[in-house]
mmCIF file of C-alpha atoms in Angstrom:
data_model
loop_
_atom_site.group_PDB
_atom_site.id
_atom_site.type_symbol
_atom_site.label_atom_id
_atom_site.label_comp_id
_atom_site.label_asym_id
_atom_site.label_seq_id
_atom_site.Cartn_x
_atom_site.Cartn_y
_atom_site.Cartn_z
ATOM 1 C CA MET L 720 28.037 3.915 11.884
ATOM 2 C CA PHE L 721 24.852 2.877 10.649
ATOM 3 C CA LYS L 722 24.173 4.390 7.176
ATOM 4 C CA MET L 723 20.924 3.559 5.202
ATOM 5 C CA PRO L 724 21.093 3.394 1.523
ATOM 6 C CA PRO L 725 19.358 5.744 -0.470
ATOM 7 C CA ILE L 726 16.042 4.367 -2.170
ATOM 8 C CA THR L 727 15.307 3.064 1.474
ATOM 9 C CA LYS L 728 15.426 6.610 3.036
ATOM 10 C CA ASN L 729 13.802 8.389 0.139
ATOM 11 C CA LEU L 730 10.616 6.195 0.270
ATOM 12 C CA LEU L 731 10.594 6.322 4.097
ATOM 13 C CA LEU L 732 10.815 9.536 3.895
ATOM 14 C CA ILE L 733 8.260 10.098 1.169
ATOM 15 C CA ASN L 734 6.182 7.413 3.600
ATOM 16 C CA ILE L 735 6.460 9.668 6.155
ATOM 17 C CA LEU L 736 5.756 13.013 4.382
ATOM 18 C CA MET L 737 2.419 12.228 2.119
ATOM 19 C CA TYR L 738 1.115 10.438 5.967
ATOM 20 C CA LEU L 739 1.755 13.949 7.833
ATOM 21 C CA ALA L 740 0.343 15.591 4.495
ATOM 22 C CA THR L 741 -2.533 13.625 4.854
ATOM 23 C CA GLY L 742 -3.378 14.780 8.393
ATOM 24 C CA LEU L 743 -2.597 17.759 7.987
ATOM 25 C CA LEU L 744 -4.599 18.841 4.704
ATOM 26 C CA ARG L 745 -7.673 16.579 6.282
ATOM 27 C CA ASN L 746 -8.029 19.264 9.476
ATOM 28 C CA ASN L 747 -8.321 21.525 5.688
ATOM 29 C CA GLY L 748 -11.234 19.417 4.306
ATOM 30 C CA ILE L 749 -8.808 17.852 1.924
ATOM 31 C CA ASP L 750 -8.602 14.469 1.987
ATOM 32 C CA LEU L 751 -5.762 12.851 0.374
ATOM 33 C CA ASN L 752 -6.286 9.230 0.568
ATOM 34 C CA ASP L 753 -10.079 10.039 -1.559
ATOM 35 C CA VAL L 754 -7.537 11.672 -4.152
ATOM 36 C CA LEU L 755 -3.967 9.526 -3.913
ATOM 37 C CA GLY L 756 -5.834 6.117 -2.918
ATOM 38 C CA LEU L 757 -6.461 3.421 -5.449
ATOM 39 C CA HIS L 758 -10.422 3.634 -6.201
ATOM 40 C CA PHE L 759 -12.250 0.736 -8.177
ATOM 41 C CA PHE L 760 -12.036 1.466 -12.014
ATOM 42 C CA LYS L 761 -15.772 1.455 -11.657
ATOM 43 C CA SER L 762 -15.615 4.027 -9.786
ATOM 44 C CA ASP L 763 -15.870 7.706 -11.056
ATOM 45 C CA SER L 764 -13.232 8.548 -8.598
ATOM 46 C CA PHE L 765 -10.568 6.065 -10.355
ATOM 47 C CA MET L 766 -7.371 7.671 -12.030
ATOM 48 C CA VAL L 767 -4.853 5.341 -14.081
ATOM 49 C CA TYR L 768 -2.232 7.270 -11.503
ATOM 50 C CA GLN L 769 -3.686 6.106 -8.591
ATOM 51 C CA LEU L 770 -1.889 2.688 -9.422
ATOM 52 C CA PHE L 771 1.428 4.111 -8.675
ATOM 53 C CA THR L 772 0.285 7.029 -5.882
ATOM 54 C CA TYR L 773 -1.863 4.530 -3.523
ATOM 55 C CA MET L 774 1.062 2.839 -1.905
ATOM 56 C CA PHE L 775 2.106 6.460 -0.644
ATOM 57 C CA MET L 776 -0.731 6.617 1.419
ATOM 58 C CA HIS L 777 -1.606 5.394 4.860
ATOM 59 C CA ALA L 778 -4.518 4.542 7.080
ATOM 60 C CA ASN L 779 -3.388 5.320 10.691
ATOM 61 C CA PHE L 780 -0.159 5.201 12.147
ATOM 62 C CA GLU L 781 0.116 1.551 12.584
ATOM 63 C CA HIS L 782 -0.969 1.435 9.319
ATOM 64 C CA ILE L 783 2.343 2.926 8.252
ATOM 65 C CA PHE L 784 4.850 2.220 10.779
ATOM 66 C CA PHE L 785 4.190 -1.461 10.572
ATOM 67 C CA ASN L 786 4.615 -1.209 6.829
ATOM 68 C CA MET L 787 7.770 1.240 7.287
ATOM 69 C CA LEU L 788 9.260 -1.315 10.146
ATOM 70 C CA ALA L 789 9.162 -4.001 7.885
ATOM 71 C CA PHE L 790 10.071 -2.154 5.037
ATOM 72 C CA TRP L 791 12.915 -0.411 6.849
ATOM 73 C CA MET L 792 14.062 -4.070 8.408
ATOM 74 C CA PHE L 793 14.353 -6.013 5.048
ATOM 75 C CA GLY L 794 14.642 -3.122 2.229
ATOM 76 C CA ARG L 795 17.586 -2.202 3.248
ATOM 77 C CA ILE L 796 18.986 -5.390 3.331
ATOM 78 C CA LEU L 797 17.896 -5.943 0.218
ATOM 79 C CA GLU L 798 19.025 -2.443 -1.338
ATOM 80 C CA GLN L 799 22.592 -3.268 -0.510
ATOM 81 C CA ALA L 800 22.295 -6.915 -2.114
ATOM 82 C CA TRP L 801 20.747 -5.854 -5.357
ATOM 83 C CA GLY L 802 21.791 -2.482 -5.713
ATOM 84 C CA PRO L 803 19.162 0.974 -5.934
ATOM 85 C CA LYS L 804 17.904 0.709 -9.205
ATOM 86 C CA ARG L 805 17.021 -2.536 -9.311
ATOM 87 C CA TYR L 806 15.600 -2.867 -6.106
ATOM 88 C CA LEU L 807 13.218 0.122 -6.801
ATOM 89 C CA ILE L 808 12.697 -1.321 -9.830
ATOM 90 C CA PHE L 809 11.204 -4.374 -7.847
ATOM 91 C CA TYR L 810 9.453 -2.067 -5.075
ATOM 92 C CA LEU L 811 7.378 -0.059 -7.706
ATOM 93 C CA VAL L 812 6.767 -3.624 -9.984
ATOM 94 C CA CYS L 813 5.402 -4.902 -6.641
ATOM 95 C CA GLY L 814 3.072 -2.043 -5.524
ATOM 96 C CA VAL L 815 1.744 -1.701 -8.934
ATOM 97 C CA GLY L 816 1.302 -5.640 -8.790
ATOM 98 C CA ALA L 817 -0.580 -5.220 -5.576
ATOM 99 C CA GLY L 818 -2.398 -2.445 -6.910
ATOM 100 C CA LEU L 819 -3.778 -4.535 -10.162
ATOM 101 C CA CYS L 820 -4.044 -7.690 -8.061
ATOM 102 C CA GLN L 821 -6.974 -5.291 -5.836
ATOM 103 C CA GLU L 822 -8.726 -4.177 -8.389
ATOM 104 C CA LEU L 823 -9.071 -7.880 -9.972
ATOM 105 C CA VAL L 824 -10.218 -9.064 -6.806
ATOM 106 C CA GLN L 825 -12.874 -5.784 -6.382
ATOM 107 C CA TYR L 826 -13.989 -6.790 -10.092
ATOM 108 C CA ILE L 827 -14.536 -10.428 -9.234
ATOM 109 C CA GLU L 828 -16.734 -9.659 -5.901
ATOM 110 C CA TYR L 829 -18.478 -7.036 -8.172
ATOM 111 C CA ALA L 830 -19.095 -9.600 -10.747
ATOM 112 C CA SER L 831 -20.327 -12.522 -8.751
ATOM 113 C CA SER L 832 -22.405 -10.428 -6.552
ATOM 114 C CA GLY L 833 -24.503 -9.051 -9.356
ATOM 115 C CA MET L 834 -23.485 -5.260 -8.616
ATOM 116 C CA ALA L 835 -24.246 -4.261 -12.060
ATOM 117 C CA ASN L 836 -27.692 -4.664 -12.122
ATOM 118 C CA PHE L 837 -28.749 -2.411 -9.022
ATOM 119 C CA ASP L 838 -28.789 1.089 -9.055
ATOM 120 C CA MET L 839 -29.095 1.844 -4.888
ATOM 121 C CA VAL L 840 -26.648 -0.614 -2.148
ATOM 122 C CA SER L 841 -28.351 -1.066 1.194
ATOM 123 C CA ASP L 842 -25.470 -0.721 4.147
ATOM 124 C CA GLY L 843 -27.515 -1.934 6.528
ATOM 125 C CA VAL L 844 -29.515 1.464 7.665
ATOM 126 C CA ASN L 845 -29.701 3.675 4.671
ATOM 127 C CA LYS L 846 -30.100 3.063 0.468
ATOM 128 C CA ILE L 847 -26.920 4.622 -1.047
ATOM 129 C CA PRO L 848 -26.374 4.987 -4.605
ATOM 130 C CA MET L 849 -23.705 2.248 -6.486
ATOM 131 C CA LYS L 850 -21.703 5.478 -8.029
ATOM 132 C CA GLU L 851 -21.162 6.912 -3.928
ATOM 133 C CA TYR L 852 -20.858 3.032 -2.476
ATOM 134 C CA LEU L 853 -18.271 1.842 -5.483
ATOM 135 C CA ARG L 854 -16.269 5.434 -4.597
ATOM 136 C CA MET L 855 -15.869 4.176 -1.139
ATOM 137 C CA TRP L 856 -13.767 1.416 -2.529
ATOM 138 C CA THR L 857 -10.474 2.626 -1.763
ATOM 139 C CA THR L 858 -7.464 0.735 -1.511
ATOM 140 C CA VAL L 859 -3.988 2.148 0.659
ATOM 141 C CA GLY L 860 -1.217 1.377 1.894
ATOM 142 C CA ALA L 861 2.395 -0.281 1.541
ATOM 143 C CA SER L 862 1.591 -3.532 2.055
ATOM 144 C CA GLY L 863 1.775 -5.190 -1.266
ATOM 145 C CA ALA L 864 5.222 -3.618 -2.116
ATOM 146 C CA VAL L 865 6.484 -4.264 1.647
ATOM 147 C CA TYR L 866 5.114 -8.478 0.652
ATOM 148 C CA GLY L 867 7.133 -8.442 -2.348
ATOM 149 C CA ILE L 868 10.186 -7.507 -0.402
ATOM 150 C CA LEU L 869 9.769 -9.684 2.525
ATOM 151 C CA LEU L 870 9.078 -12.281 -0.873
ATOM 152 C CA GLY L 871 12.842 -10.741 -2.001
ATOM 153 C CA PHE L 872 14.641 -11.067 0.558
ATOM 154 C CA GLY L 873 13.002 -14.663 1.175
ATOM 155 C CA MET L 874 14.235 -15.185 -2.193
ATOM 156 C CA THR L 875 17.804 -13.718 -1.958
ATOM 157 C CA PHE L 876 18.339 -14.887 1.348
ATOM 158 C CA PRO L 877 16.583 -18.741 1.968
ATOM 159 C CA ASN L 878 18.870 -19.458 4.677
ATOM 160 C CA GLU L 879 18.930 -16.279 7.022
ATOM 161 C CA ARG L 880 17.317 -16.603 10.649
ATOM 162 C CA ILE L 881 14.592 -14.274 11.205
ATOM 163 C CA LEU L 882 13.588 -13.668 15.254
ATOM 164 C CA LEU L 883 9.709 -13.050 15.684
ATOM 165 C CA LEU L 884 9.359 -9.820 18.394
ATOM 166 C CA ILE L 885 6.251 -11.417 19.963
ATOM 167 C CA PRO L 886 7.255 -14.145 21.335
ATOM 168 C CA PRO L 887 10.917 -14.329 20.196
ATOM 169 C CA VAL L 888 11.433 -17.055 18.178
ATOM 170 C CA PRO L 889 13.648 -17.573 15.316
ATOM 171 C CA LEU L 890 13.104 -18.753 12.209
#
């Protein structure tokens, strides 16, 4: 019988529970993506803990479904090959590293467009304060950590054949 390794199972459960909690709390006026999602570091809403928590938040059903599908398909195999401790550390380092890369890319956009020189930003219809605009630069999802898992799988099993879903072509 199929038995899922513990770290993969627990990370899947955490992601699913956080997704469900986000939906339930949104109905009560609490936006967990705003609290736990990764804000741009120049925003008043940025907190250091968000570099860790953002990877457990997801925008919608498709987002969490495809992240967790790839995580389940490749993560369970890596956990069995590497062991739980090494696997968990790798997953978290990839997630935090992806968050730092996202912050860098946002800073490059912020600096190169000269946003620091403006107090207001036009969204095409209205002018909004820069403080509010930067607060909208929020990142959520486990995609960075999942891409790390895909890289780890590819490096660990370079000759493994993978079958695409659509079209069903072996790689």
